[in-house]
Amino acid sequence: MKLVALAGGTGAAKFLRGLCRVIDPADLTIVGNTGDDVELWGLYISPDLDTVGYTLGGLIDETKGWGVKGDTFQCRTAMAALGNDTYFALGDQDLAVHIYRTEQLRGGKSLSEVTESLRNKWSVACRLLPMSDDRVATRIKTPGGWLAFQEYFVRERCKPEVLDVAYDGAERSHPGPGVIEAILAADAVIICPSNPVSSIGPILAVPGIREALDETRAKVSAISPIVGGGAVSGPAGDMMRAKGFEISPLGVAAAYTGFLDQLVIDYADEISCEALRARGVAPVVTESIMGTREREVALARAAIERLG
Ligand code: GDP
């Protein structure tokens, strides 16, 4: 079964680690969000692609959920001493990846090409494609004005009220090489348990991707990142409210209206089953919190078992 997974960062990475134990990773193409990408200290950083790559390559710092395990922060300390903004914590080994990526991009390589060489260096067996090689920048409207995504997420720790979310540059962007072809050739598409607005929203905002999801004969299955009335972690609830979506599995289904066939929800949300069915979405009820590796695998199994 050829699978495509649309992915953000932390929630997606855990799920994909489980999925890679259930299927042959060679059959999986991951389309990663680049709306969170940021330039800091002159370096181009792709946090979601790196989180997925580090996790599948076994390099992730599992305590933090981001960065490289055992990393040191000497450069950050030195940058702070030089008076630089250091709100975004970049470890020394992590920095090497950003230096490599930036140098390759400046040398004329595309983000897709650099991601392909990184995933080989990380020994990641599935394909990892950026949603686009063009710059799409997610921005958050707060009562104090618009913030770049990482200013809101990391510097302000998601505290400001979210009034709106925009994907700057999306309308002029093109899908990354291979993205449309992979969706059209897939037997199933999985939307990872990721923030529907800031992780999956930018992917769907790239012209052509939503249309390919409509067109593909593949069944589309999502895993709800909303459990028991709120996000398992992070600001998905606040962002869904700002975009007019109910903070529930029904709101998640509404964010994917038009192409969603199946939604994996937690036992805590069993009450949503009937309303999902009424909207043409088949519910799959399971234990959806990925507290252990076994739960990651079980969730991945639940997400794909009715798609064959
Ligand atoms: P980000 O870029 O780090 O925000 O990464 P994602 O968008 O991929 O993941 C964040 C989302 O994953 C949040 O909306 C969480 O609610 C969701 N999430 C995290 N852990 C779990 C889990 O164990 N189960 C489910 N169902 N969702 C989860």
mmCIF file of C-alpha atoms and ligand atoms in Angstrom:
data_model
loop_
_atom_site.group_PDB
_atom_site.id
_atom_site.type_symbol
_atom_site.label_atom_id
_atom_site.label_comp_id
_atom_site.label_asym_id
_atom_site.label_seq_id
_atom_site.Cartn_x
_atom_site.Cartn_y
_atom_site.Cartn_z
ATOM 1 C CA MET A 1 0.000 0.000 0.000
ATOM 2 C CA LYS A 2 1.511 3.351 -1.060
ATOM 3 C CA LEU A 3 0.935 5.935 1.654
ATOM 4 C CA VAL A 4 1.280 9.705 1.806
ATOM 5 C CA ALA A 5 1.307 11.461 5.191
ATOM 6 C CA LEU A 6 0.756 15.191 5.648
ATOM 7 C CA ALA A 7 2.812 16.202 8.667
ATOM 8 C CA GLY A 8 3.632 18.990 11.077
ATOM 9 C CA GLY A 9 6.264 18.568 13.795
ATOM 10 C CA THR A 10 5.984 16.964 17.225
ATOM 11 C CA GLY A 11 2.584 15.192 17.027
ATOM 12 C CA ALA A 12 3.261 14.011 13.498
ATOM 13 C CA ALA A 13 6.753 12.741 14.303
ATOM 14 C CA LYS A 14 5.586 10.426 17.103
ATOM 15 C CA PHE A 15 2.790 9.056 14.933
ATOM 16 C CA LEU A 16 5.144 8.543 11.955
ATOM 17 C CA ARG A 17 7.626 6.690 14.171
ATOM 18 C CA GLY A 18 4.780 4.270 14.966
ATOM 19 C CA LEU A 19 3.680 4.083 11.338
ATOM 20 C CA CYS A 20 7.191 3.171 10.181
ATOM 21 C CA ARG A 21 7.003 0.104 12.430
ATOM 22 C CA VAL A 22 3.688 -0.993 10.913
ATOM 23 C CA ILE A 23 4.390 -0.528 7.191
ATOM 24 C CA ASP A 24 7.443 -0.716 4.964
ATOM 25 C CA PRO A 25 8.886 2.838 5.205
ATOM 26 C CA ALA A 26 9.818 2.574 1.519
ATOM 27 C CA ASP A 27 6.064 2.785 0.786
ATOM 28 C CA LEU A 28 5.677 6.074 2.691
ATOM 29 C CA THR A 29 6.040 9.640 1.409
ATOM 30 C CA ILE A 30 5.837 12.360 4.047
ATOM 31 C CA VAL A 31 4.808 15.852 2.944
ATOM 32 C CA GLY A 32 6.105 18.228 5.593
ATOM 33 C CA ASN A 33 4.969 21.682 6.657
ATOM 34 C CA THR A 34 7.405 24.516 5.964
ATOM 35 C CA GLY A 35 5.137 27.360 7.102
ATOM 36 C CA ASP A 36 7.045 27.390 10.437
ATOM 37 C CA ASP A 37 10.403 27.889 8.711
ATOM 38 C CA VAL A 38 12.421 30.776 10.049
ATOM 39 C CA GLU A 39 15.699 32.572 9.424
ATOM 40 C CA LEU A 40 17.741 33.167 12.560
ATOM 41 C CA TRP A 41 21.394 34.149 12.935
ATOM 42 C CA GLY A 42 21.581 34.154 9.127
ATOM 43 C CA LEU A 43 20.549 30.484 8.991
ATOM 44 C CA TYR A 44 17.541 28.846 7.327
ATOM 45 C CA ILE A 45 15.725 26.577 9.781
ATOM 46 C CA SER A 46 12.930 24.090 8.935
ATOM 47 C CA PRO A 47 11.696 23.014 12.385
ATOM 48 C CA ASP A 48 8.977 20.581 11.267
ATOM 49 C CA LEU A 49 11.110 18.781 8.651
ATOM 50 C CA ASP A 50 13.932 18.533 11.192
ATOM 51 C CA THR A 51 11.665 17.231 13.975
ATOM 52 C CA VAL A 52 10.324 14.511 11.674
ATOM 53 C CA GLY A 53 13.813 13.698 10.344
ATOM 54 C CA TYR A 54 15.447 13.637 13.783
ATOM 55 C CA THR A 55 12.643 11.439 15.163
ATOM 56 C CA LEU A 56 12.684 8.901 12.332
ATOM 57 C CA GLY A 57 16.490 8.930 12.352
ATOM 58 C CA GLY A 58 16.546 8.207 16.099
ATOM 59 C CA LEU A 59 18.310 11.495 16.887
ATOM 60 C CA ILE A 60 15.499 13.411 18.595
ATOM 61 C CA ASP A 61 15.776 14.681 22.159
ATOM 62 C CA GLU A 62 12.749 12.819 23.514
ATOM 63 C CA THR A 63 12.501 14.848 26.693
ATOM 64 C CA LYS A 64 12.148 18.131 24.855
ATOM 65 C CA GLY A 65 10.405 16.725 21.765
ATOM 66 C CA TRP A 66 12.678 18.818 19.528
ATOM 67 C CA GLY A 67 16.390 19.140 18.835
ATOM 68 C CA VAL A 68 19.122 16.518 18.960
ATOM 69 C CA LYS A 69 19.535 14.294 22.032
ATOM 70 C CA GLY A 70 22.609 15.062 24.109
ATOM 71 C CA ASP A 71 23.146 18.363 22.277
ATOM 72 C CA THR A 72 25.077 21.210 23.891
ATOM 73 C CA PHE A 73 24.259 24.911 23.667
ATOM 74 C CA GLN A 74 27.670 26.583 23.652
ATOM 75 C CA CYS A 75 27.044 28.589 20.526
ATOM 76 C CA ARG A 76 23.782 29.884 21.971
ATOM 77 C CA THR A 77 25.584 31.023 25.128
ATOM 78 C CA ALA A 78 28.218 32.757 23.018
ATOM 79 C CA MET A 79 25.563 34.388 20.820
ATOM 80 C CA ALA A 80 23.801 35.695 23.939
ATOM 81 C CA ALA A 81 27.108 37.140 25.174
ATOM 82 C CA LEU A 82 27.374 38.956 21.839
ATOM 83 C CA GLY A 83 23.964 40.492 22.472
ATOM 84 C CA ASN A 84 21.975 38.350 20.025
ATOM 85 C CA ASP A 85 18.386 37.286 20.464
ATOM 86 C CA THR A 86 18.470 33.669 21.674
ATOM 87 C CA TYR A 87 14.781 32.937 22.339
ATOM 88 C CA PHE A 88 14.911 30.133 19.765
ATOM 89 C CA ALA A 89 17.133 27.493 21.355
ATOM 90 C CA LEU A 90 19.495 26.038 18.757
ATOM 91 C CA GLY A 91 21.836 23.308 19.957
ATOM 92 C CA ASP A 92 25.347 22.949 18.541
ATOM 93 C CA GLN A 93 24.662 19.760 16.546
ATOM 94 C CA ASP A 94 21.323 21.160 15.421
ATOM 95 C CA LEU A 95 23.163 24.278 14.228
ATOM 96 C CA ALA A 96 25.391 22.142 12.021
ATOM 97 C CA VAL A 97 22.254 21.014 10.153
ATOM 98 C CA HIS A 98 21.096 24.612 9.700
ATOM 99 C CA ILE A 99 24.540 25.726 8.527
ATOM 100 C CA TYR A 100 24.612 22.824 6.040
ATOM 101 C CA ARG A 101 21.098 23.589 4.779
ATOM 102 C CA THR A 102 21.788 27.306 4.447
ATOM 103 C CA GLU A 103 25.060 26.769 2.614
ATOM 104 C CA GLN A 104 23.406 24.329 0.177
ATOM 105 C CA LEU A 105 20.492 26.713 -0.440
ATOM 106 C CA ARG A 106 22.889 29.607 -1.070
ATOM 107 C CA GLY A 107 24.770 27.362 -3.481
ATOM 108 C CA GLY A 108 21.600 27.008 -5.548
ATOM 109 C CA LYS A 109 20.101 23.757 -4.223
ATOM 110 C CA SER A 110 16.353 23.680 -3.587
ATOM 111 C CA LEU A 111 14.869 22.928 -0.162
ATOM 112 C CA SER A 112 13.649 19.587 -1.595
ATOM 113 C CA GLU A 113 17.173 18.662 -2.683
ATOM 114 C CA VAL A 114 18.688 19.611 0.664
ATOM 115 C CA THR A 115 15.952 17.721 2.554
ATOM 116 C CA GLU A 116 16.635 14.646 0.413
ATOM 117 C CA SER A 117 20.346 14.706 1.248
ATOM 118 C CA LEU A 118 19.624 15.298 4.959
ATOM 119 C CA ARG A 119 17.194 12.384 5.184
ATOM 120 C CA ASN A 120 19.848 10.147 3.600
ATOM 121 C CA LYS A 121 22.428 11.328 6.140
ATOM 122 C CA TRP A 122 19.876 10.652 8.903
ATOM 123 C CA SER A 123 19.144 7.168 7.436
ATOM 124 C CA VAL A 124 15.442 7.908 7.157
ATOM 125 C CA ALA A 125 13.987 5.203 4.939
ATOM 126 C CA CYS A 126 10.791 6.951 3.796
ATOM 127 C CA ARG A 127 10.634 9.930 1.440
ATOM 128 C CA LEU A 128 10.475 13.336 3.107
ATOM 129 C CA LEU A 129 9.219 16.145 0.849
ATOM 130 C CA PRO A 130 8.785 19.799 1.789
ATOM 131 C CA MET A 131 5.250 20.943 0.884
ATOM 132 C CA SER A 132 6.867 23.584 -1.343
ATOM 133 C CA ASP A 133 10.269 24.930 -2.317
ATOM 134 C CA ASP A 134 8.754 28.429 -2.236
ATOM 135 C CA ARG A 135 8.631 30.433 0.955
ATOM 136 C CA VAL A 136 5.276 30.291 2.751
ATOM 137 C CA ALA A 137 5.305 32.024 6.134
ATOM 138 C CA THR A 138 2.619 31.369 8.730
ATOM 139 C CA ARG A 139 1.770 34.503 10.700
ATOM 140 C CA ILE A 140 -0.428 34.938 13.748
ATOM 141 C CA LYS A 141 -2.659 37.958 14.346
ATOM 142 C CA THR A 142 -2.767 38.906 18.028
ATOM 143 C CA PRO A 143 -4.271 41.928 19.839
ATOM 144 C CA GLY A 144 -0.756 43.464 19.649
ATOM 145 C CA GLY A 145 -0.475 42.927 15.878
ATOM 146 C CA TRP A 146 0.832 40.241 13.531
ATOM 147 C CA LEU A 147 3.634 37.967 14.740
ATOM 148 C CA ALA A 148 5.825 35.607 12.747
ATOM 149 C CA PHE A 149 4.928 32.038 13.722
ATOM 150 C CA GLN A 150 8.043 31.398 15.848
ATOM 151 C CA GLU A 151 7.692 34.783 17.590
ATOM 152 C CA TYR A 152 4.222 33.683 18.703
ATOM 153 C CA PHE A 153 5.089 30.014 19.342
ATOM 154 C CA VAL A 154 8.525 30.158 20.947
ATOM 155 C CA ARG A 155 9.233 33.751 21.991
ATOM 156 C CA GLU A 156 5.720 34.527 23.331
ATOM 157 C CA ARG A 157 5.059 30.865 24.340
ATOM 158 C CA CYS A 158 1.617 30.891 22.647
ATOM 159 C CA LYS A 159 0.319 33.325 25.299
ATOM 160 C CA PRO A 160 -1.214 36.091 23.113
ATOM 161 C CA GLU A 161 -4.818 35.643 22.041
ATOM 162 C CA VAL A 162 -5.035 34.343 18.470
ATOM 163 C CA LEU A 163 -7.293 36.481 16.271
ATOM 164 C CA ASP A 164 -6.333 35.096 12.876
ATOM 165 C CA VAL A 165 -3.751 32.962 11.092
ATOM 166 C CA ALA A 166 -2.371 33.738 7.627
ATOM 167 C CA TYR A 167 -0.074 31.900 5.224
ATOM 168 C CA ASP A 168 1.980 34.615 3.549
ATOM 169 C CA GLY A 169 3.141 33.748 0.075
ATOM 170 C CA ALA A 170 0.939 30.660 -0.202
ATOM 171 C CA GLU A 171 -1.044 31.913 -3.187
ATOM 172 C CA ARG A 172 2.175 32.304 -5.234
ATOM 173 C CA SER A 173 3.704 29.004 -4.075
ATOM 174 C CA HIS A 174 3.954 25.729 -5.967
ATOM 175 C CA PRO A 175 3.846 22.207 -4.530
ATOM 176 C CA GLY A 176 7.295 20.708 -3.965
ATOM 177 C CA PRO A 177 8.582 18.281 -6.611
ATOM 178 C CA GLY A 178 6.842 14.930 -6.264
ATOM 179 C CA VAL A 179 4.106 16.094 -3.879
ATOM 180 C CA ILE A 180 1.157 16.056 -6.298
ATOM 181 C CA GLU A 181 2.372 12.896 -8.020
ATOM 182 C CA ALA A 182 2.654 11.105 -4.655
ATOM 183 C CA ILE A 183 -0.872 12.123 -3.595
ATOM 184 C CA LEU A 184 -2.375 11.070 -6.928
ATOM 185 C CA ALA A 185 -0.536 7.716 -6.909
ATOM 186 C CA ALA A 186 -1.268 6.933 -3.238
ATOM 187 C CA ASP A 187 -3.551 4.151 -2.018
ATOM 188 C CA ALA A 188 -4.160 6.133 1.163
ATOM 189 C CA VAL A 189 -3.403 9.587 2.530
ATOM 190 C CA ILE A 190 -2.982 10.099 6.251
ATOM 191 C CA ILE A 191 -3.246 13.486 7.931
ATOM 192 C CA CYS A 192 -1.097 13.144 11.040
ATOM 193 C CA PRO A 193 -2.248 14.235 14.528
ATOM 194 C CA SER A 194 -0.987 17.746 13.849
ATOM 195 C CA ASN A 195 -2.286 21.252 14.356
ATOM 196 C CA PRO A 196 -4.972 21.602 11.636
ATOM 197 C CA VAL A 197 -4.349 25.357 11.320
ATOM 198 C CA SER A 198 -0.596 25.906 11.729
ATOM 199 C CA SER A 199 0.776 22.538 10.567
ATOM 200 C CA ILE A 200 -1.702 21.137 8.023
ATOM 201 C CA GLY A 201 -3.260 24.524 7.074
ATOM 202 C CA PRO A 202 -0.108 25.779 5.283
ATOM 203 C CA ILE A 203 0.152 22.510 3.303
ATOM 204 C CA LEU A 204 -3.475 22.807 2.173
ATOM 205 C CA ALA A 205 -2.895 26.481 1.285
ATOM 206 C CA VAL A 206 -0.340 25.574 -1.409
ATOM 207 C CA PRO A 207 -2.342 25.775 -4.662
ATOM 208 C CA GLY A 208 -2.845 22.318 -6.135
ATOM 209 C CA ILE A 209 -2.512 20.229 -2.973
ATOM 210 C CA ARG A 210 -6.162 20.463 -1.866
ATOM 211 C CA GLU A 211 -7.215 19.787 -5.470
ATOM 212 C CA ALA A 212 -4.993 16.676 -5.567
ATOM 213 C CA LEU A 213 -6.608 15.447 -2.329
ATOM 214 C CA ASP A 214 -10.028 15.931 -3.952
ATOM 215 C CA GLU A 215 -8.919 14.144 -7.094
ATOM 216 C CA THR A 216 -6.962 11.182 -5.707
ATOM 217 C CA ARG A 217 -8.711 7.825 -5.485
ATOM 218 C CA ALA A 218 -6.845 7.306 -2.198
ATOM 219 C CA LYS A 219 -8.899 7.279 0.984
ATOM 220 C CA VAL A 220 -7.987 10.162 3.269
ATOM 221 C CA SER A 221 -7.730 9.404 6.979
ATOM 222 C CA ALA A 222 -6.900 11.970 9.685
ATOM 223 C CA ILE A 223 -6.051 11.525 13.344
ATOM 224 C CA SER A 224 -7.662 14.111 15.589
ATOM 225 C CA PRO A 225 -5.162 16.211 17.591
ATOM 226 C CA ILE A 226 -8.149 17.347 19.665
ATOM 227 C CA VAL A 227 -9.029 14.963 22.484
ATOM 228 C CA GLY A 228 -11.686 15.506 25.147
ATOM 229 C CA GLY A 229 -12.384 19.148 24.304
ATOM 230 C CA GLY A 230 -8.864 20.450 23.783
ATOM 231 C CA ALA A 231 -5.554 19.955 22.037
ATOM 232 C CA VAL A 232 -3.334 17.229 23.478
ATOM 233 C CA SER A 233 -0.588 19.880 23.455
ATOM 234 C CA GLY A 234 0.037 23.299 21.957
ATOM 235 C CA PRO A 235 -2.243 26.007 20.609
ATOM 236 C CA ALA A 236 -4.374 24.033 18.114
ATOM 237 C CA GLY A 237 -7.563 24.871 20.061
ATOM 238 C CA ASP A 238 -6.885 28.628 20.079
ATOM 239 C CA MET A 239 -6.071 28.601 16.388
ATOM 240 C CA MET A 240 -9.125 26.534 15.462
ATOM 241 C CA ARG A 241 -11.335 28.972 17.387
ATOM 242 C CA ALA A 242 -9.751 31.897 15.514
ATOM 243 C CA LYS A 243 -10.524 30.168 12.212
ATOM 244 C CA GLY A 244 -14.132 29.473 13.191
ATOM 245 C CA PHE A 245 -13.750 25.721 13.766
ATOM 246 C CA GLU A 246 -15.310 24.010 16.774
ATOM 247 C CA ILE A 247 -12.631 22.647 19.134
ATOM 248 C CA SER A 248 -13.645 19.017 18.705
ATOM 249 C CA PRO A 249 -13.238 16.155 16.239
ATOM 250 C CA LEU A 250 -16.103 17.771 14.298
ATOM 251 C CA GLY A 251 -14.038 20.940 13.993
ATOM 252 C CA VAL A 252 -11.078 18.866 12.777
ATOM 253 C CA ALA A 253 -13.349 17.220 10.180
ATOM 254 C CA ALA A 254 -14.575 20.676 9.153
ATOM 255 C CA ALA A 255 -10.968 21.812 8.598
ATOM 256 C CA TYR A 256 -10.595 18.918 6.138
ATOM 257 C CA THR A 257 -14.012 19.232 4.489
ATOM 258 C CA GLY A 258 -14.254 17.967 0.949
ATOM 259 C CA PHE A 259 -11.630 15.235 1.043
ATOM 260 C CA LEU A 260 -11.761 13.544 4.459
ATOM 261 C CA ASP A 261 -13.087 9.957 4.468
ATOM 262 C CA GLN A 262 -12.152 8.787 7.960
ATOM 263 C CA LEU A 263 -11.252 10.417 11.291
ATOM 264 C CA VAL A 264 -9.492 8.583 14.109
ATOM 265 C CA ILE A 265 -10.766 9.883 17.437
ATOM 266 C CA ASP A 266 -10.229 9.047 21.084
ATOM 267 C CA TYR A 267 -12.657 7.087 23.275
ATOM 268 C CA ALA A 268 -13.144 10.404 25.105
ATOM 269 C CA ASP A 269 -14.856 11.752 21.971
ATOM 270 C CA GLU A 270 -17.048 8.768 21.125
ATOM 271 C CA ILE A 271 -20.044 11.086 21.344
ATOM 272 C CA SER A 272 -18.939 12.700 18.044
ATOM 273 C CA CYS A 273 -19.383 9.480 16.033
ATOM 274 C CA GLU A 274 -22.936 10.062 14.884
ATOM 275 C CA ALA A 275 -22.326 13.662 13.796
ATOM 276 C CA LEU A 276 -19.192 12.588 11.921
ATOM 277 C CA ARG A 277 -21.123 9.875 10.089
ATOM 278 C CA ALA A 278 -23.823 12.422 9.227
ATOM 279 C CA ARG A 279 -21.088 14.465 7.535
ATOM 280 C CA GLY A 280 -19.861 11.506 5.527
ATOM 281 C CA VAL A 281 -16.778 10.888 7.680
ATOM 282 C CA ALA A 282 -16.269 7.393 9.093
ATOM 283 C CA PRO A 283 -15.158 7.524 12.742
ATOM 284 C CA VAL A 284 -12.534 5.130 14.109
ATOM 285 C CA VAL A 285 -12.518 5.147 17.907
ATOM 286 C CA THR A 286 -9.366 4.178 19.741
ATOM 287 C CA GLU A 287 -7.001 5.174 22.535
ATOM 288 C CA SER A 288 -5.278 8.076 20.784
ATOM 289 C CA ILE A 289 -2.743 9.434 23.296
ATOM 290 C CA MET A 290 0.748 8.356 22.254
ATOM 291 C CA GLY A 291 2.353 8.075 25.680
ATOM 292 C CA THR A 292 4.567 5.126 24.741
ATOM 293 C CA ARG A 293 6.135 3.586 21.638
ATOM 294 C CA GLU A 294 3.486 0.855 21.802
ATOM 295 C CA ARG A 295 0.725 3.490 21.719
ATOM 296 C CA GLU A 296 2.363 5.147 18.707
ATOM 297 C CA VAL A 297 2.307 1.810 16.886
ATOM 298 C CA ALA A 298 -1.281 1.040 17.969
ATOM 299 C CA LEU A 299 -2.495 4.449 16.787
ATOM 300 C CA ALA A 300 -0.748 4.008 13.443
ATOM 301 C CA ARG A 301 -2.380 0.586 13.079
ATOM 302 C CA ALA A 302 -5.821 2.012 13.874
ATOM 303 C CA ALA A 303 -5.303 4.790 11.320
ATOM 304 C CA ILE A 304 -4.541 2.450 8.425
ATOM 305 C CA GLU A 305 -6.356 -0.820 9.149
ATOM 306 C CA ARG A 306 -9.595 0.147 7.387
ATOM 307 C CA LEU A 307 -7.951 1.811 4.419
ATOM 308 C CA GLY A 308 -6.805 -1.212 2.407
HETATM 309 P P1 GDP B 1 4.080 21.163 15.989
HETATM 310 O O1 GDP B 1 4.602 21.681 14.680
HETATM 311 O O2 GDP B 1 5.153 20.818 16.973
HETATM 312 O O3 GDP B 1 2.929 21.932 16.542
HETATM 313 O O4 GDP B 1 3.591 19.694 15.617
HETATM 314 P P2 GDP B 1 2.244 19.049 15.153
HETATM 315 O O5 GDP B 1 1.284 20.038 14.578
HETATM 316 O O6 GDP B 1 2.593 17.845 14.346
HETATM 317 O O7 GDP B 1 1.744 18.477 16.527
HETATM 318 C C1 GDP B 1 1.049 19.202 17.466
HETATM 319 C C2 GDP B 1 -0.342 18.621 17.593
HETATM 320 O O8 GDP B 1 -0.243 17.229 17.912
HETATM 321 C C3 GDP B 1 -1.123 19.261 18.705
HETATM 322 O O9 GDP B 1 -2.288 19.833 18.142
HETATM 323 C C4 GDP B 1 -1.471 18.112 19.651
HETATM 324 O O10 GDP B 1 -2.801 18.217 20.129
HETATM 325 C C5 GDP B 1 -1.264 16.893 18.804
HETATM 326 N N1 GDP B 1 -0.766 15.764 19.597
HETATM 327 C C6 GDP B 1 0.383 15.705 20.290
HETATM 328 N N2 GDP B 1 0.508 14.501 20.919
HETATM 329 C C7 GDP B 1 -0.617 13.790 20.595
HETATM 330 C C8 GDP B 1 -1.111 12.488 20.956
HETATM 331 O O11 GDP B 1 -0.476 11.736 21.687
HETATM 332 N N3 GDP B 1 -2.315 12.114 20.418
HETATM 333 C C9 GDP B 1 -3.041 12.920 19.595
HETATM 334 N N4 GDP B 1 -4.228 12.480 19.129
HETATM 335 N N5 GDP B 1 -2.624 14.175 19.256
HETATM 336 C C10 GDP B 1 -1.424 14.585 19.747
#
